[in-house]
Short mmCIF file of C-alpha atoms in Angstrom, two decimals:
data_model
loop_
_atom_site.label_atom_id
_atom_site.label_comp_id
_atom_site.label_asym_id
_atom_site.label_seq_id
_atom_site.Cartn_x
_atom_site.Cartn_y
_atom_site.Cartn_z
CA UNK A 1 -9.67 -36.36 6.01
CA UNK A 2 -6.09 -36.70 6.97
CA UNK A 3 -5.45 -35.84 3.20
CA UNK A 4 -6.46 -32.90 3.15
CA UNK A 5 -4.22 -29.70 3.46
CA UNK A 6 -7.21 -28.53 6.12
CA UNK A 7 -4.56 -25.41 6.00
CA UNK A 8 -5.93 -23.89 3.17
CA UNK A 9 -9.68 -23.59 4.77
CA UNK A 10 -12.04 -25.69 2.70
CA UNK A 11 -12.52 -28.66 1.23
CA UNK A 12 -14.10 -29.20 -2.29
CA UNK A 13 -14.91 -32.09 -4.62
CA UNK A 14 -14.64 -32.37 -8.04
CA UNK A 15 -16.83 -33.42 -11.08
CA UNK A 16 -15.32 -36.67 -10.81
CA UNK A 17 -15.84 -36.70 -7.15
CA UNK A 18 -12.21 -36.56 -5.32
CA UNK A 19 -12.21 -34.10 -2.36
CA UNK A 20 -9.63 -31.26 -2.58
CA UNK A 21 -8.21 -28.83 -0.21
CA UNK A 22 -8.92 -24.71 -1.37
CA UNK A 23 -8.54 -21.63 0.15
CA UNK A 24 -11.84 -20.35 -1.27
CA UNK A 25 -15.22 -21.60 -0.70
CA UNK A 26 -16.09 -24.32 -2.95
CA UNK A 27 -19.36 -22.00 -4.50
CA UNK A 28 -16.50 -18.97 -5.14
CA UNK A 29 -14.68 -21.45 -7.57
CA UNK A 30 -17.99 -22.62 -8.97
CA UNK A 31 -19.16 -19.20 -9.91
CA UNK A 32 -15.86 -18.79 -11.42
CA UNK A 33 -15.76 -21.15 -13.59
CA UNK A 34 -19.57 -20.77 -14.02
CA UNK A 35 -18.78 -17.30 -15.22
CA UNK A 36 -15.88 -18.52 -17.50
CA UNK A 37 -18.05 -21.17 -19.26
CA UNK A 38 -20.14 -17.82 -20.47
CA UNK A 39 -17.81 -15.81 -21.23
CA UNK A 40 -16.20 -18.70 -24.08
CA UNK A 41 -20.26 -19.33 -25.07
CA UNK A 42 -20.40 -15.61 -25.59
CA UNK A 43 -17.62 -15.72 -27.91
CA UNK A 44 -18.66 -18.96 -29.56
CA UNK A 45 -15.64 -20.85 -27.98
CA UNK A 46 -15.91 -24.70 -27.00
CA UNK A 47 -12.63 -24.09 -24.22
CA UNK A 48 -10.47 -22.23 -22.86
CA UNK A 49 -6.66 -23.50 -22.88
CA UNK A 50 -5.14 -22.63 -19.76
CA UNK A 51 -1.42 -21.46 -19.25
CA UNK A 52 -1.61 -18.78 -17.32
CA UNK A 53 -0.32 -20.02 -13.45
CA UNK A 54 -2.87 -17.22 -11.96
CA UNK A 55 -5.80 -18.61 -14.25
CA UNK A 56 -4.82 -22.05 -12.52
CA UNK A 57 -5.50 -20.85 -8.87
CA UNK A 58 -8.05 -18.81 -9.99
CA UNK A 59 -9.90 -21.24 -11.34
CA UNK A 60 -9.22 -24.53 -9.57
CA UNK A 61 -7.11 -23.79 -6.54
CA UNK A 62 -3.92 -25.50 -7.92
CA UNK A 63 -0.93 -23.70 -6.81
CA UNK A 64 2.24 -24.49 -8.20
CA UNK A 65 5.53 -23.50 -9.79
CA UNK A 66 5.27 -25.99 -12.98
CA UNK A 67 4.12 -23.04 -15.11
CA UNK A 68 7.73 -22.79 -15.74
CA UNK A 69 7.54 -26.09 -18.21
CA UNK A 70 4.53 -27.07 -20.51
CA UNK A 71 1.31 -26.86 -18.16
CA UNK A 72 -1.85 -26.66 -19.97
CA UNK A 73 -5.23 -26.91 -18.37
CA UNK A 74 -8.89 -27.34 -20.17
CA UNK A 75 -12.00 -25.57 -19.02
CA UNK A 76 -14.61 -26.28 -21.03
CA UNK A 77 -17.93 -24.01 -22.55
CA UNK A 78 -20.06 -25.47 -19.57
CA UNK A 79 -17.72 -24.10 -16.78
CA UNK A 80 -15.87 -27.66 -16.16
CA UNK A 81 -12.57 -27.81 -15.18
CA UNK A 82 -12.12 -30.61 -17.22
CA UNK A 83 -8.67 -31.87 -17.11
CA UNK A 84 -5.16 -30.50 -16.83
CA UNK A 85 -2.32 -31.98 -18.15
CA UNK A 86 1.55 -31.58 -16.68
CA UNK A 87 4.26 -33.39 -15.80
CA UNK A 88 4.81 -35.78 -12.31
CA UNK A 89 6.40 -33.44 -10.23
CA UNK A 90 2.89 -31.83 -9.94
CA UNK A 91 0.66 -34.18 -9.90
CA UNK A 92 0.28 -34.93 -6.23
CA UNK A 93 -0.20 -30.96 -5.89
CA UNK A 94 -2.87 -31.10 -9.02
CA UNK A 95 -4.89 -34.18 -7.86
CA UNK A 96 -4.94 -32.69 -3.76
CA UNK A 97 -5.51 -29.13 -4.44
CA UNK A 98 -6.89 -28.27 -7.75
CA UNK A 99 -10.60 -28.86 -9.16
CA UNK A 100 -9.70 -30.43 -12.17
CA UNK A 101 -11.64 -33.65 -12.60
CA UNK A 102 -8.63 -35.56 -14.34
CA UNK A 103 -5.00 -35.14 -14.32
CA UNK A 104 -3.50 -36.34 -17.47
CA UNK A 105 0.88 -36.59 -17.21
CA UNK A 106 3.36 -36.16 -20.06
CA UNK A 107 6.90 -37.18 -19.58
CA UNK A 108 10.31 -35.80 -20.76
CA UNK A 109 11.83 -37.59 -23.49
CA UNK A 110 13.60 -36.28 -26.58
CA UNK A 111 10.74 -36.69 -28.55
CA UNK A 112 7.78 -35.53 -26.35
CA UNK A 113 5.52 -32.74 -27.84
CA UNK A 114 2.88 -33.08 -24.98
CA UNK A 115 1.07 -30.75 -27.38
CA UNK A 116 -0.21 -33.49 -29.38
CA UNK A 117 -1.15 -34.25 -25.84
CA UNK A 118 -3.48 -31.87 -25.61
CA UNK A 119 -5.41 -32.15 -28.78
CA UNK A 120 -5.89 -35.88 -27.88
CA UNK A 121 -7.53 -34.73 -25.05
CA UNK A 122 -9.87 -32.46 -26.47
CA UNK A 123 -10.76 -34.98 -28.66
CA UNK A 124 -11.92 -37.10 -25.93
CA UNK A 125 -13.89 -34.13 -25.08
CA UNK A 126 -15.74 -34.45 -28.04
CA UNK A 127 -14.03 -30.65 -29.17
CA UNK A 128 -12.21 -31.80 -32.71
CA UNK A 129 -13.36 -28.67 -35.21
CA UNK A 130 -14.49 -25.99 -32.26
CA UNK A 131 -13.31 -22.80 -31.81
CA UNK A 132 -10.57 -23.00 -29.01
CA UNK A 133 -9.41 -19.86 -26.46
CA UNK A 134 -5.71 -20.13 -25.93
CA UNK A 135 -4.02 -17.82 -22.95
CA UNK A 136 -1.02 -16.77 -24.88
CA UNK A 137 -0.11 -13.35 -22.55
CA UNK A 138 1.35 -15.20 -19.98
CA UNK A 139 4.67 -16.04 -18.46
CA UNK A 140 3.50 -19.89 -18.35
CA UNK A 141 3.29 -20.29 -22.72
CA UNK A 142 6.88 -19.69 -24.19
CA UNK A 143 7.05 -18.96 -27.77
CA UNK A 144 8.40 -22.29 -28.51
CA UNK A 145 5.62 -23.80 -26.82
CA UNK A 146 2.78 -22.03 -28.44
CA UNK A 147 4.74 -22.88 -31.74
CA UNK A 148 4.13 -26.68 -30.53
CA UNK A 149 0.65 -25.37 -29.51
CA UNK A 150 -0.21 -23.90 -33.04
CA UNK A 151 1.38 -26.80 -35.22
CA UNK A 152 -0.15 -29.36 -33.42
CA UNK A 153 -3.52 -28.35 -33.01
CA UNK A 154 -4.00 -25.77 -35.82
CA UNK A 155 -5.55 -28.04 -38.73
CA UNK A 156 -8.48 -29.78 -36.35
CA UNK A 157 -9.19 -26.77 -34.40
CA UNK A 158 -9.64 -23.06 -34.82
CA UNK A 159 -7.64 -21.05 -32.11
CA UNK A 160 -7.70 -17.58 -31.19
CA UNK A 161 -6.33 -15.47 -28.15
CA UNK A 162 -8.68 -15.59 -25.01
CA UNK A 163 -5.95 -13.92 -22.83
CA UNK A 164 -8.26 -11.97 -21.53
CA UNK A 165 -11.33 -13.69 -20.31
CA UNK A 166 -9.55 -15.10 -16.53
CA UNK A 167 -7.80 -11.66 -16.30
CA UNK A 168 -10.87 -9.39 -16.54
CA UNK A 169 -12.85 -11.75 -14.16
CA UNK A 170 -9.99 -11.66 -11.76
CA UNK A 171 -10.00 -7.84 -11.60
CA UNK A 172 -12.83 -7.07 -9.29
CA UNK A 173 -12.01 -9.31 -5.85
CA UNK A 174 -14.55 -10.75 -4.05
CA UNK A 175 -15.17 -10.17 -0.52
CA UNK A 176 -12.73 -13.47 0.34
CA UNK A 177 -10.21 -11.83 -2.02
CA UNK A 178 -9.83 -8.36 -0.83
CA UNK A 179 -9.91 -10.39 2.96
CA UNK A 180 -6.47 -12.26 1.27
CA UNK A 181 -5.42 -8.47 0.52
CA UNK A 182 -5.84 -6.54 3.82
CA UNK A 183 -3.51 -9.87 5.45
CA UNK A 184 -1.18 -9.07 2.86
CA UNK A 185 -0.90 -5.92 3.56
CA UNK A 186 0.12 -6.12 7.00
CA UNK A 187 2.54 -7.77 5.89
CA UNK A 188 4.25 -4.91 3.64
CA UNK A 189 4.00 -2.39 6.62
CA UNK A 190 5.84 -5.11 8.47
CA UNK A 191 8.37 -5.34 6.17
CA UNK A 192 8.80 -1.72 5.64
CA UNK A 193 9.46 -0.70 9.03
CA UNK A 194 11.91 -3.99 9.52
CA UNK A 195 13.95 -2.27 6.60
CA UNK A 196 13.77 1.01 7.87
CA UNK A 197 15.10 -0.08 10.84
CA UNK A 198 17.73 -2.04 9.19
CA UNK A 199 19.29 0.78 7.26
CA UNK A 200 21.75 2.80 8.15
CA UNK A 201 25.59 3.69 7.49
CA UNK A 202 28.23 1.03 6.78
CA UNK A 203 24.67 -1.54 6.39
CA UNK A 204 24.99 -3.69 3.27
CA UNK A 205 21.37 -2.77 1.70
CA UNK A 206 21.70 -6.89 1.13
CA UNK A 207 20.88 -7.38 4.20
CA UNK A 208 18.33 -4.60 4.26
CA UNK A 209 16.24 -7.14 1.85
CA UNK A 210 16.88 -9.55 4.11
CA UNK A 211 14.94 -7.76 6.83
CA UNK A 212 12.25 -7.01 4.09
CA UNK A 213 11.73 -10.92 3.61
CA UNK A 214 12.36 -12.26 6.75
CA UNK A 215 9.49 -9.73 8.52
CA UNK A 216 7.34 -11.04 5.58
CA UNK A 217 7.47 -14.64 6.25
CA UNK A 218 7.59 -14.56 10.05
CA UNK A 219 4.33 -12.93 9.62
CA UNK A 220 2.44 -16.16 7.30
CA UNK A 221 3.40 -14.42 4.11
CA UNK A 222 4.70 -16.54 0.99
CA UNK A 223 7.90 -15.85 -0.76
CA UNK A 224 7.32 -12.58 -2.51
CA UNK A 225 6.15 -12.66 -6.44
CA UNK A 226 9.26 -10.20 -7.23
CA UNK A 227 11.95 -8.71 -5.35
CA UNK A 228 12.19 -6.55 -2.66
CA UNK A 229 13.90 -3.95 -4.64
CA UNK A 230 16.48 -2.01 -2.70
CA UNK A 231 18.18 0.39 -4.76
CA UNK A 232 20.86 2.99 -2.98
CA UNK A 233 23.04 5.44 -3.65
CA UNK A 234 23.45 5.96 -7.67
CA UNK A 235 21.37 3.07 -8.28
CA UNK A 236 18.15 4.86 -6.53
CA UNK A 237 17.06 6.37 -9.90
CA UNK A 238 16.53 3.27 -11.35
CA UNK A 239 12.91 1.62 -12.06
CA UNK A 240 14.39 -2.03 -11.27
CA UNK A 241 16.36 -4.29 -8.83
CA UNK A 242 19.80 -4.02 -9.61
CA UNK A 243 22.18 -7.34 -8.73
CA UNK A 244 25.21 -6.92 -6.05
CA UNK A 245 25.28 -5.38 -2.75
CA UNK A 246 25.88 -2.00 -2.00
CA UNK A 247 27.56 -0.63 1.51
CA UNK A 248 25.33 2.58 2.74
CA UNK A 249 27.25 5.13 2.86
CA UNK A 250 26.97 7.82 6.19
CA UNK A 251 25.13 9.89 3.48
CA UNK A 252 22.77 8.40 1.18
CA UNK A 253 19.68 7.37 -0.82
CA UNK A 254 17.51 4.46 -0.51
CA UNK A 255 14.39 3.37 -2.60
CA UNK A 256 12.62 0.31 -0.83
CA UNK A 257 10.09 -0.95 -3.09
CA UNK A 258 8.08 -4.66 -2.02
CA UNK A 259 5.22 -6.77 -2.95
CA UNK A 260 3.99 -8.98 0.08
CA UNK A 261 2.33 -12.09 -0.87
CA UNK A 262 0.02 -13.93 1.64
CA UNK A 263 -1.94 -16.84 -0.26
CA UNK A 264 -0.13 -15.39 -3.63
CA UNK A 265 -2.10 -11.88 -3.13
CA UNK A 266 0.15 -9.04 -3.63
CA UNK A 267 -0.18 -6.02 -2.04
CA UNK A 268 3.20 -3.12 -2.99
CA UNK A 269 4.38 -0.54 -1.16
CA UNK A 270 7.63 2.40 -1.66
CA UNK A 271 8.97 4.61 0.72
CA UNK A 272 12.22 6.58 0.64
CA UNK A 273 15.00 6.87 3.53
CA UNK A 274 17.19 9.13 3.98
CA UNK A 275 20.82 8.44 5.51
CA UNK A 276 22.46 11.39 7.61
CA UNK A 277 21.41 14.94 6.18
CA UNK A 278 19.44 14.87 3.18
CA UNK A 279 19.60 17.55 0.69
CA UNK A 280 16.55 20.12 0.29
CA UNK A 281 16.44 19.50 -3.03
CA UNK A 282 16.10 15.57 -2.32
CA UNK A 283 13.36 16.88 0.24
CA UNK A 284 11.29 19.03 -2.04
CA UNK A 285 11.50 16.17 -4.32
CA UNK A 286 10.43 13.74 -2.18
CA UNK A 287 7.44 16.26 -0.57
CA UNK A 288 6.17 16.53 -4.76
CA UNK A 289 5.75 12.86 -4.63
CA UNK A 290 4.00 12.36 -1.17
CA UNK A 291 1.25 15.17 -2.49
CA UNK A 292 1.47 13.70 -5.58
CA UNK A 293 0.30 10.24 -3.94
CA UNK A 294 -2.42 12.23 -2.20
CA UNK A 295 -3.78 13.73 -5.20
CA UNK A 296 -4.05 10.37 -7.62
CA UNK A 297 -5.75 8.19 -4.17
CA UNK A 298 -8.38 10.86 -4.28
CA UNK A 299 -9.49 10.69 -7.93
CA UNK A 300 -9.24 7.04 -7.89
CA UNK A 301 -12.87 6.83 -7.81
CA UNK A 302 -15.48 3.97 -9.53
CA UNK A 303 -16.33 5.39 -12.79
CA UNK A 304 -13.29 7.26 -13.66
CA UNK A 305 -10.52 5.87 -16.39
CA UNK A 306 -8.07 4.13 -15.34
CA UNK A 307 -5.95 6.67 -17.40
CA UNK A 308 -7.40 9.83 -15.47
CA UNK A 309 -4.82 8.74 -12.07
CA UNK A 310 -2.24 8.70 -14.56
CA UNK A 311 -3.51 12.23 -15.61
CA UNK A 312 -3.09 13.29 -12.45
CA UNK A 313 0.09 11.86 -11.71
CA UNK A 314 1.52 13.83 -14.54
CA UNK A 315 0.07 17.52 -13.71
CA UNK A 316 1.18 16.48 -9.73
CA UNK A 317 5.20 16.31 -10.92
CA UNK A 318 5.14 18.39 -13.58
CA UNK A 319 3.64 21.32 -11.73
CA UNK A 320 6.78 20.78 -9.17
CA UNK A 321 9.47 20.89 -12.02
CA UNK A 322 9.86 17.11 -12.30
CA UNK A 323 8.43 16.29 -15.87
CA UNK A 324 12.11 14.79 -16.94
CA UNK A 325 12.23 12.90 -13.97
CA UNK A 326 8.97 11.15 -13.71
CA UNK A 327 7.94 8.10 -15.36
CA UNK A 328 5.13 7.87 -18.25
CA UNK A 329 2.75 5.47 -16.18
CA UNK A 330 2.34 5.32 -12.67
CA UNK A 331 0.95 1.51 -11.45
CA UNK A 332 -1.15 -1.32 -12.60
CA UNK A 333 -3.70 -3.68 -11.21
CA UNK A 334 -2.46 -6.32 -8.59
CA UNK A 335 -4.01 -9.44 -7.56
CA UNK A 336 -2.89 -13.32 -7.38
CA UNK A 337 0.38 -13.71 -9.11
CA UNK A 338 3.84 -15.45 -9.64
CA UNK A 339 7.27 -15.61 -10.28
CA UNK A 340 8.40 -13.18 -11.91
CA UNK A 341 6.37 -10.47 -10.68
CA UNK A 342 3.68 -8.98 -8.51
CA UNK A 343 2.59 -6.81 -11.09
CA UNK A 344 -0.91 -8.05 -12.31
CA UNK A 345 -0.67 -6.21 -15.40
CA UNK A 346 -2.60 -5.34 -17.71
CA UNK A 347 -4.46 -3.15 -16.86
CA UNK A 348 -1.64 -0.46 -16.62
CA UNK A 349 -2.15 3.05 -15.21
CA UNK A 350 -1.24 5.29 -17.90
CA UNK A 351 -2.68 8.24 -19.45
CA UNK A 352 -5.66 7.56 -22.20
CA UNK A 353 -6.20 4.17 -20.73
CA UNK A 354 -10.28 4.26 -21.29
CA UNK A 355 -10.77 1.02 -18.53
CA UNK A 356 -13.25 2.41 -15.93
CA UNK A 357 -12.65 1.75 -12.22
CA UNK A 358 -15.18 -0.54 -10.75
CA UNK A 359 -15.75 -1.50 -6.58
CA UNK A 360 -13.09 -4.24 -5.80
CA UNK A 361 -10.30 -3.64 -7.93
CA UNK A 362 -7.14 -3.44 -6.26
CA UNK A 363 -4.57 -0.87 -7.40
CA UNK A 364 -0.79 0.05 -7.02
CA UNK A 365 0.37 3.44 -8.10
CA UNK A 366 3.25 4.29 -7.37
CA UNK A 367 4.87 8.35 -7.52
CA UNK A 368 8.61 8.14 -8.62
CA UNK A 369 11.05 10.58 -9.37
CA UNK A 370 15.21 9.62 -11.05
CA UNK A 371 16.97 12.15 -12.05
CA UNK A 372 19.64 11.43 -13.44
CA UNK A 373 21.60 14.86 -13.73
CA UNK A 374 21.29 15.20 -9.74
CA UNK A 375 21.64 11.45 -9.14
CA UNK A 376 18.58 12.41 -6.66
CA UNK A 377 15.85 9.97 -6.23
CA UNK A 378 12.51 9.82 -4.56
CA UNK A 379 9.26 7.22 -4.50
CA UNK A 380 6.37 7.08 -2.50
CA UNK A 381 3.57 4.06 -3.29
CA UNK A 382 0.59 2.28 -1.68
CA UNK A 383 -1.63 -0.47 -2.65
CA UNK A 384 -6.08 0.53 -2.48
CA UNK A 385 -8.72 -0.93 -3.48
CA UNK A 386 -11.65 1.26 -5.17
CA UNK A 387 -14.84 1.21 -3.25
CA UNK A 388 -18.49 1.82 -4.96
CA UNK A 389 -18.41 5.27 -4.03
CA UNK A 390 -16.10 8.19 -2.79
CA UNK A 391 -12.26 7.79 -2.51
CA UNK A 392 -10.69 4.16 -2.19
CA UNK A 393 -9.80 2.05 0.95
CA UNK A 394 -5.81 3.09 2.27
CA UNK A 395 -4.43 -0.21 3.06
CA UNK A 396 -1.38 0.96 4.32
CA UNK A 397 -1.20 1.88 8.10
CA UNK A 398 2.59 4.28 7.22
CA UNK A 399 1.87 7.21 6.80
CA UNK A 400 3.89 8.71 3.80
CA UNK A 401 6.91 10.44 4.78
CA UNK A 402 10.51 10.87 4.26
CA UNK A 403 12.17 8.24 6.69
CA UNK A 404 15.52 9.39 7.82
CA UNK A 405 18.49 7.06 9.51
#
């Protein structure tokens, strides 16, 4: 046993019998794939190739960065995780913590196409002429690699887009899930209050994300997925991270917006601080968006479109005079993701989104207000997770406010 990462909680074996470390129960990851294998017989589809990083862990348990290069792993019509192929760097990872029952390697040269690669192997899993799934809305298949992915295998096999098969079983999280999400959580209120305490005039908001990460991983977490973004002064009204330090000023604006990551789950969170006095227009703003909040949580009920929060996000800021100012959706899903985000996207809040909400999906929504005539900014946002009947679980323990330095 002394090579297995016992860290990670369990201890699997594959179809081709090699004991892995996972972080799930072994039967999670077989009813996973079990429920993969039908959803590619439902659609008449031999396999599903794999690209997608989250699919990966997902799926198998293998955790790794390599999505960046070519990465493609096979799981085939009878739920088998039947072999991945990537390059050496990962292998060690793939054959000690994934349930793939081979591990196939392709190595850089200048002229390597490990997509042939692939169709070889799903020739050797007796595939040639089937109907093949392909994840192509991911991070992990570049357009220039699906090119590879299309020329190479297009004449012996049909392929379509399967994006979507992994990411709607993903969206409801199983008891062990939504356990990864409540650690994860802790770990954003940490980091919030070790930034609030951090600001404050003549601070570099730098080191403001510092704090953000640092409370993070002293508490277990993982590197966040994305950011912290820590926008201040003029740069508060905008929707991303902005590169460079800023020096606070004795009076200014700060927009702290963080996904914390604890075995890859993300969980967000947004608050606002105020440095020295704040403006009463900056704190009527800011009030809008804290009722705002209040008023999507409690619609965000099972049975009810997705698009219905953003419905109510709308009629929340509008009502207080902000309809220029707000944005035009107001969160998205989250779950187990990567570089470069947290966002576990789609399915996007926005208005006529028809998805409905079902027990176990994990939300981020998010109420924020730029405006760029003022130059005044305000956000408020939590991370829930919709039960099977009345309003959703509040993860955070913060209670929404206006924090002033």
């Amino acid at each position: 046993m002394s090579d297995i990462d016992t860290a990670r909680g369990f201890v699997g074996e594959t179809g081709s019998g090699r004991k892995v470390s996972l972080s799930f129960h072994p039967q999670e990851h077989a009813e996973r794939l079990s429920r993969t294998g039908a959803a590619l017989r439902a659609r008449g589809l031999g396999a599903l190739l794999v690209f997608a990083q989250e699919s990966h862990l997902y799926l198998t348990g293998f955790d790794t960065a390599g999505y960046v290069f070519f990465q493609c792993g096979v799981i085939t019509a009878d739920g088998r995780a039947a072999v991945l192929l990537t390059r050496r760097p990962d292998q060690a990872q793939a054959l000690a913590g994934s349930l793939y029952e081979n591990v196939a390697l392709w190595f850089n040269a200048v002229d390597e196409n490990p997509a042939g690669e692939v169709g070889r192997l799903l020739a050797e899993l007796g595939l040639s002429g089937e109907r093949i799934g392909v994840e192509l809305a991911t991070y992990g298949l570049t357009g220039a690699n699906w090119e590879r992915v299309r020329s190479e295998l297009g004449e012996r096999f049909l392929l379509e887009d399967a994006s979507d098969i992994v990411r709607t079983l993903r969206l409801r999280k199983s008891p062990a899930e939504l356990s990864m999400v409540r650690k994860a959580s802790r770990l954003a209120d940490d980091a919030v209050i070790a930034m609030v305490e951090r600001a404050g005039p003549g601070i570099m908001d730098s080191l403001v994300t510092a704090e953000g990460v640092r409370a993070m991983l002293a508490g277990g977490g993982d590197m966040p997925a994305g950011g912290p973004m820590v926008n201040s002064g003029p740069r508060a009204i905008y929707g991303r991270g902005f590169g460079g330090a800023r020096q606070l000023a004795d009076q200014d604006q700060l927009i702290l917006e963080l996904g914390a990551s604890f075995q890859r789950y993300n969980v967000c969170i947004e608050h606002t601080v105020a440095i020295g006095a704040s403006l009463p227009a900056a704190e009527r703003m800011h009030a809008c968006t804290v009722e705002t909040l209040a008023e999507v949580m409690d619609a965000a009920r099972a049975g009810t479109p997705i698009g219905h929060l953003d419905d109510v996000h709308r009629a929340g800021l509008d009502r207080g005079g902000y309809r220029t100012a707000r944005y035009s959706a107001c969160g998205y899903s989250l779950g187990a993701t990567f570089r470069p985000t947290w966002m576990d996207a789609p399915p996007m809040i926005y208005s006529g989104n028809p998805l409905l909400l079902e027990a176990g999906m994990v939300l981020f929504v998010h109420i924020m207000l730029g405006d760029a005539d003022s130059g005044l900014a305000a956000g408020v946002g939590e991370t829930f997770v919709i039960n099977e009947s009345g309003p959703p679980e509040r993860l955070s323990t913060i209670t929404p406010r206006l924090f002033r330095k």
